[in-house]
Amino acid sequence: MAEEIASLEHPIDAMYFIHKTLRADAVRTQKLVQDLEVGTSLQPFKLAFNTWAKALVYHAEMEVGTGFASAETSGGEGGGSGPGAQITAAIIAQEDEEHKELLEKLQDVLTVLDEDIGPSSIIVRTKQHLYQQVVALRIAQEDHLETEEALVLPMVRQRLNVRRQLEVAKGLLIDEQAQDPRWIIDWVSRELNPQEQRLLADLEARFD
């Protein structure tokens, strides 16, 4: 995927903005742990990691809850049965497995923070262990995002109409259960250039 997103041909293409920000968070968090020095505070790392983890968990949960799975049962051009539906079901199953792996990798990082380090200062061994788990999470995330871009997004474009895509995009970008429902949009916007921010604002205006 190109670094700069010039247009949103389909509402679901807003996923590229989310992916761009998830990748930026992963790079930022990995650099923070890489630059940790023995005895220094973990607070800057924890803040960055918590931001990344919160967004990643929400993203994974909402892909299930907002209707990616509905593409499996939606007729689209592929119909509701036959080879097209079987391929779609396989893609959805792969997504589910990758979601589970992401949550496991997130938990691995939290385990290092809570059990290996805890309230003590960072030492060489724990820094190395933490770095390994963060890299593993970043790799799992990248594999997942590549799956979405290569397989899931084309499937959703084909099988969900514009109205349904708008509903899914809204679910991915607006957290109706949060005190600040727009926190995802604000989180995404910080990594976008002015043109991309306008595209995102135009898409948000279509939600209502």
mmCIF file of C-alpha atoms in Angstrom:
data_model
loop_
_atom_site.group_PDB
_atom_site.id
_atom_site.type_symbol
_atom_site.label_atom_id
_atom_site.label_comp_id
_atom_site.label_asym_id
_atom_site.label_seq_id
_atom_site.Cartn_x
_atom_site.Cartn_y
_atom_site.Cartn_z
ATOM 1 C CA MET A 1 0.000 0.000 0.000
ATOM 2 C CA ALA A 2 1.279 3.467 -0.902
ATOM 3 C CA GLU A 3 2.177 5.785 1.944
ATOM 4 C CA GLU A 4 -0.086 8.536 0.635
ATOM 5 C CA ILE A 5 -3.760 7.737 0.062
ATOM 6 C CA ALA A 6 -5.020 9.975 -2.736
ATOM 7 C CA SER A 7 -8.678 8.924 -2.848
ATOM 8 C CA LEU A 8 -11.337 6.694 -1.313
ATOM 9 C CA GLU A 9 -13.029 4.947 -4.211
ATOM 10 C CA HIS A 10 -15.085 2.835 -1.805
ATOM 11 C CA PRO A 11 -16.152 3.646 1.770
ATOM 12 C CA ILE A 12 -14.386 0.549 3.077
ATOM 13 C CA ASP A 13 -11.091 1.955 1.753
ATOM 14 C CA ALA A 14 -11.016 4.019 4.954
ATOM 15 C CA MET A 15 -9.370 0.881 6.334
ATOM 16 C CA TYR A 16 -6.161 2.071 4.682
ATOM 17 C CA PHE A 17 -6.136 5.072 7.015
ATOM 18 C CA ILE A 18 -6.500 2.784 10.032
ATOM 19 C CA HIS A 19 -3.744 0.533 8.747
ATOM 20 C CA LYS A 20 -1.441 3.489 8.178
ATOM 21 C CA THR A 21 -1.880 4.601 11.780
ATOM 22 C CA LEU A 22 -1.509 1.100 13.228
ATOM 23 C CA ARG A 23 1.757 0.725 11.341
ATOM 24 C CA ALA A 24 2.980 4.107 12.588
ATOM 25 C CA ASP A 25 2.133 3.157 16.180
ATOM 26 C CA ALA A 26 4.008 -0.122 15.795
ATOM 27 C CA VAL A 27 7.132 1.636 14.506
ATOM 28 C CA ARG A 28 6.932 4.261 17.261
ATOM 29 C CA THR A 29 6.502 1.696 20.027
ATOM 30 C CA GLN A 30 9.298 -0.551 18.751
ATOM 31 C CA LYS A 31 11.694 2.398 18.602
ATOM 32 C CA LEU A 32 10.823 3.410 22.157
ATOM 33 C CA VAL A 33 11.658 -0.016 23.552
ATOM 34 C CA GLN A 34 14.768 -0.225 21.377
ATOM 35 C CA ASP A 35 16.007 3.086 22.812
ATOM 36 C CA LEU A 36 15.311 2.165 26.446
ATOM 37 C CA GLU A 37 18.326 2.429 28.690
ATOM 38 C CA VAL A 38 18.946 0.357 31.797
ATOM 39 C CA GLY A 39 17.283 1.942 34.810
ATOM 40 C CA THR A 40 15.138 4.404 32.839
ATOM 41 C CA SER A 41 11.383 4.841 33.183
ATOM 42 C CA LEU A 42 9.039 2.695 31.145
ATOM 43 C CA GLN A 43 6.321 5.343 31.191
ATOM 44 C CA PRO A 44 6.852 6.741 27.637
ATOM 45 C CA PHE A 45 6.861 3.196 26.264
ATOM 46 C CA LYS A 46 3.749 2.220 28.228
ATOM 47 C CA LEU A 47 1.844 5.269 26.971
ATOM 48 C CA ALA A 48 2.728 4.495 23.361
ATOM 49 C CA PHE A 49 2.018 0.796 23.742
ATOM 50 C CA ASN A 50 -1.342 1.400 25.431
ATOM 51 C CA THR A 51 -2.424 3.685 22.579
ATOM 52 C CA TRP A 52 -1.407 1.105 19.988
ATOM 53 C CA ALA A 53 -2.947 -1.797 21.907
ATOM 54 C CA LYS A 54 -6.256 -0.021 22.517
ATOM 55 C CA ALA A 55 -6.653 0.816 18.828
ATOM 56 C CA LEU A 56 -5.566 -2.638 17.679
ATOM 57 C CA VAL A 57 -7.983 -4.443 20.005
ATOM 58 C CA TYR A 58 -10.865 -2.177 18.992
ATOM 59 C CA HIS A 59 -10.032 -2.684 15.321
ATOM 60 C CA ALA A 60 -9.960 -6.468 15.640
ATOM 61 C CA GLU A 61 -13.166 -6.619 17.666
ATOM 62 C CA MET A 62 -15.084 -4.307 15.359
ATOM 63 C CA GLU A 63 -14.093 -6.239 12.258
ATOM 64 C CA VAL A 64 -16.084 -9.077 13.753
ATOM 65 C CA GLY A 65 -18.859 -6.950 15.206
ATOM 66 C CA THR A 66 -19.524 -4.460 12.402
ATOM 67 C CA GLY A 67 -20.197 -6.847 9.575
ATOM 68 C CA PHE A 68 -17.028 -8.173 7.937
ATOM 69 C CA ALA A 69 -18.545 -11.542 8.670
ATOM 70 C CA SER A 70 -21.737 -10.414 6.927
ATOM 71 C CA ALA A 71 -19.762 -10.425 3.689
ATOM 72 C CA GLU A 72 -19.725 -14.183 4.088
ATOM 73 C CA THR A 73 -23.501 -14.384 3.818
ATOM 74 C CA SER A 74 -24.071 -11.407 1.529
ATOM 75 C CA GLY A 75 -24.737 -12.477 -2.030
ATOM 76 C CA GLY A 76 -22.780 -9.871 -3.954
ATOM 77 C CA GLU A 77 -21.541 -10.939 -7.337
ATOM 78 C CA GLY A 78 -20.429 -14.275 -5.987
ATOM 79 C CA GLY A 79 -23.876 -15.405 -4.832
ATOM 80 C CA GLY A 80 -24.709 -16.967 -1.515
ATOM 81 C CA SER A 81 -23.240 -20.416 -2.202
ATOM 82 C CA GLY A 82 -20.753 -22.204 -4.362
ATOM 83 C CA PRO A 83 -17.010 -21.594 -4.816
ATOM 84 C CA GLY A 84 -17.265 -17.834 -4.242
ATOM 85 C CA ALA A 85 -18.961 -18.280 -0.885
ATOM 86 C CA GLN A 86 -16.472 -20.994 0.098
ATOM 87 C CA ILE A 87 -13.542 -18.698 -0.651
ATOM 88 C CA THR A 88 -15.182 -15.918 1.333
ATOM 89 C CA ALA A 89 -15.741 -18.229 4.313
ATOM 90 C CA ALA A 90 -12.082 -19.264 4.161
ATOM 91 C CA ILE A 91 -10.967 -15.632 4.217
ATOM 92 C CA ILE A 92 -13.201 -14.885 7.201
ATOM 93 C CA ALA A 93 -11.810 -17.933 9.015
ATOM 94 C CA GLN A 94 -8.266 -16.737 8.348
ATOM 95 C CA GLU A 95 -9.198 -13.315 9.722
ATOM 96 C CA ASP A 96 -10.521 -14.902 12.903
ATOM 97 C CA GLU A 97 -7.316 -16.880 13.418
ATOM 98 C CA GLU A 98 -5.202 -13.782 12.900
ATOM 99 C CA HIS A 99 -7.339 -11.847 15.388
ATOM 100 C CA LYS A 100 -6.662 -14.546 17.990
ATOM 101 C CA GLU A 101 -2.931 -14.428 17.275
ATOM 102 C CA LEU A 102 -2.861 -10.641 17.632
ATOM 103 C CA LEU A 103 -4.560 -10.836 21.031
ATOM 104 C CA GLU A 104 -2.086 -13.529 22.127
ATOM 105 C CA LYS A 105 0.876 -11.390 21.057
ATOM 106 C CA LEU A 106 -0.589 -8.398 22.895
ATOM 107 C CA GLN A 107 -0.920 -10.520 26.014
ATOM 108 C CA ASP A 108 2.711 -11.627 25.648
ATOM 109 C CA VAL A 109 3.836 -7.998 25.846
ATOM 110 C CA LEU A 110 1.616 -7.376 28.876
ATOM 111 C CA THR A 111 3.022 -10.477 30.570
ATOM 112 C CA VAL A 112 6.566 -9.168 30.218
ATOM 113 C CA LEU A 113 5.511 -5.790 31.594
ATOM 114 C CA ASP A 114 3.573 -7.233 34.538
ATOM 115 C CA GLU A 115 5.565 -10.336 35.469
ATOM 116 C CA ASP A 116 9.110 -9.948 34.159
ATOM 117 C CA ILE A 117 9.495 -6.252 34.883
ATOM 118 C CA GLY A 118 6.666 -5.245 37.215
ATOM 119 C CA PRO A 119 7.542 -2.268 39.417
ATOM 120 C CA SER A 120 11.308 -2.799 38.990
ATOM 121 C CA SER A 121 13.539 -0.871 36.609
ATOM 122 C CA ILE A 122 14.425 -2.119 33.171
ATOM 123 C CA ILE A 123 17.523 -4.307 32.909
ATOM 124 C CA VAL A 124 19.294 -5.748 29.867
ATOM 125 C CA ARG A 125 17.518 -9.110 30.021
ATOM 126 C CA THR A 126 14.033 -7.684 30.443
ATOM 127 C CA LYS A 127 14.623 -5.074 27.744
ATOM 128 C CA GLN A 128 15.599 -7.797 25.297
ATOM 129 C CA HIS A 129 12.568 -9.879 26.229
ATOM 130 C CA LEU A 130 10.234 -6.904 25.886
ATOM 131 C CA TYR A 131 11.761 -5.950 22.542
ATOM 132 C CA GLN A 132 11.307 -9.494 21.207
ATOM 133 C CA GLN A 133 7.619 -9.523 22.139
ATOM 134 C CA VAL A 134 6.973 -6.083 20.626
ATOM 135 C CA VAL A 135 8.641 -7.143 17.373
ATOM 136 C CA ALA A 136 6.576 -10.344 17.345
ATOM 137 C CA LEU A 137 3.392 -8.290 17.778
ATOM 138 C CA ARG A 138 4.421 -5.908 15.002
ATOM 139 C CA ILE A 139 5.095 -8.827 12.631
ATOM 140 C CA ALA A 140 1.738 -10.440 13.468
ATOM 141 C CA GLN A 141 0.016 -7.123 12.875
ATOM 142 C CA GLU A 142 1.733 -6.623 9.530
ATOM 143 C CA ASP A 143 0.748 -10.116 8.407
ATOM 144 C CA HIS A 144 -2.848 -9.345 9.391
ATOM 145 C CA LEU A 145 -2.950 -5.978 7.635
ATOM 146 C CA GLU A 146 -1.502 -7.508 4.480
ATOM 147 C CA THR A 147 -4.200 -10.192 4.563
ATOM 148 C CA GLU A 148 -6.869 -7.518 4.866
ATOM 149 C CA GLU A 149 -5.479 -5.467 2.003
ATOM 150 C CA ALA A 150 -4.914 -8.410 -0.325
ATOM 151 C CA LEU A 151 -7.990 -10.519 0.448
ATOM 152 C CA VAL A 152 -10.537 -8.957 2.790
ATOM 153 C CA LEU A 153 -10.969 -5.492 1.306
ATOM 154 C CA PRO A 154 -11.499 -6.760 -2.272
ATOM 155 C CA MET A 155 -14.060 -9.232 -0.901
ATOM 156 C CA VAL A 156 -15.924 -6.512 1.014
ATOM 157 C CA ARG A 157 -15.927 -4.179 -2.007
ATOM 158 C CA GLN A 158 -17.457 -6.931 -4.116
ATOM 159 C CA ARG A 159 -19.999 -8.317 -1.688
ATOM 160 C CA LEU A 160 -21.216 -5.267 0.288
ATOM 161 C CA ASN A 161 -23.006 -2.334 -1.332
ATOM 162 C CA VAL A 162 -22.113 1.281 -0.624
ATOM 163 C CA ARG A 163 -24.664 1.683 2.155
ATOM 164 C CA ARG A 164 -23.423 -1.417 3.962
ATOM 165 C CA GLN A 165 -19.792 -0.379 3.480
ATOM 166 C CA LEU A 166 -20.607 2.966 5.072
ATOM 167 C CA GLU A 167 -22.108 1.162 8.053
ATOM 168 C CA VAL A 168 -18.990 -0.983 8.451
ATOM 169 C CA ALA A 169 -16.655 2.007 8.044
ATOM 170 C CA LYS A 170 -18.639 3.942 10.647
ATOM 171 C CA GLY A 171 -18.335 1.050 13.084
ATOM 172 C CA LEU A 172 -14.584 0.950 12.552
ATOM 173 C CA LEU A 173 -14.147 4.707 13.013
ATOM 174 C CA ILE A 174 -16.842 5.684 15.517
ATOM 175 C CA ASP A 175 -16.904 4.060 18.963
ATOM 176 C CA GLU A 176 -20.518 4.471 19.994
ATOM 177 C CA GLN A 177 -19.822 2.994 23.445
ATOM 178 C CA ALA A 178 -17.003 5.396 24.334
ATOM 179 C CA GLN A 179 -17.285 8.671 26.202
ATOM 180 C CA ASP A 180 -15.610 10.247 23.186
ATOM 181 C CA PRO A 181 -17.034 8.352 20.173
ATOM 182 C CA ARG A 182 -14.609 10.064 17.781
ATOM 183 C CA TRP A 183 -11.430 8.932 19.502
ATOM 184 C CA ILE A 184 -10.566 6.554 16.649
ATOM 185 C CA ILE A 185 -10.964 9.284 14.035
ATOM 186 C CA ASP A 186 -8.805 11.628 16.115
ATOM 187 C CA TRP A 187 -6.220 8.868 16.558
ATOM 188 C CA VAL A 188 -6.153 8.176 12.812
ATOM 189 C CA SER A 189 -6.070 11.850 11.799
ATOM 190 C CA ARG A 190 -2.800 12.552 13.559
ATOM 191 C CA GLU A 191 -0.939 10.353 11.038
ATOM 192 C CA LEU A 192 -2.672 11.718 7.925
ATOM 193 C CA ASN A 193 -1.583 14.527 5.649
ATOM 194 C CA PRO A 194 -4.049 17.387 4.963
ATOM 195 C CA GLN A 195 -5.469 15.767 1.829
ATOM 196 C CA GLU A 196 -6.063 12.482 3.645
ATOM 197 C CA GLN A 197 -7.666 14.342 6.551
ATOM 198 C CA ARG A 198 -10.106 15.945 4.099
ATOM 199 C CA LEU A 199 -10.953 12.549 2.637
ATOM 200 C CA LEU A 200 -11.614 11.209 6.112
ATOM 201 C CA ALA A 201 -13.775 14.234 7.005
ATOM 202 C CA ASP A 202 -15.773 13.804 3.789
ATOM 203 C CA LEU A 203 -16.342 10.142 4.618
ATOM 204 C CA GLU A 204 -17.440 10.958 8.166
ATOM 205 C CA ALA A 205 -19.967 13.450 6.780
ATOM 206 C CA ARG A 206 -21.572 10.582 4.846
ATOM 207 C CA PHE A 207 -22.169 8.523 7.994
ATOM 208 C CA ASP A 208 -25.260 10.546 8.911
#
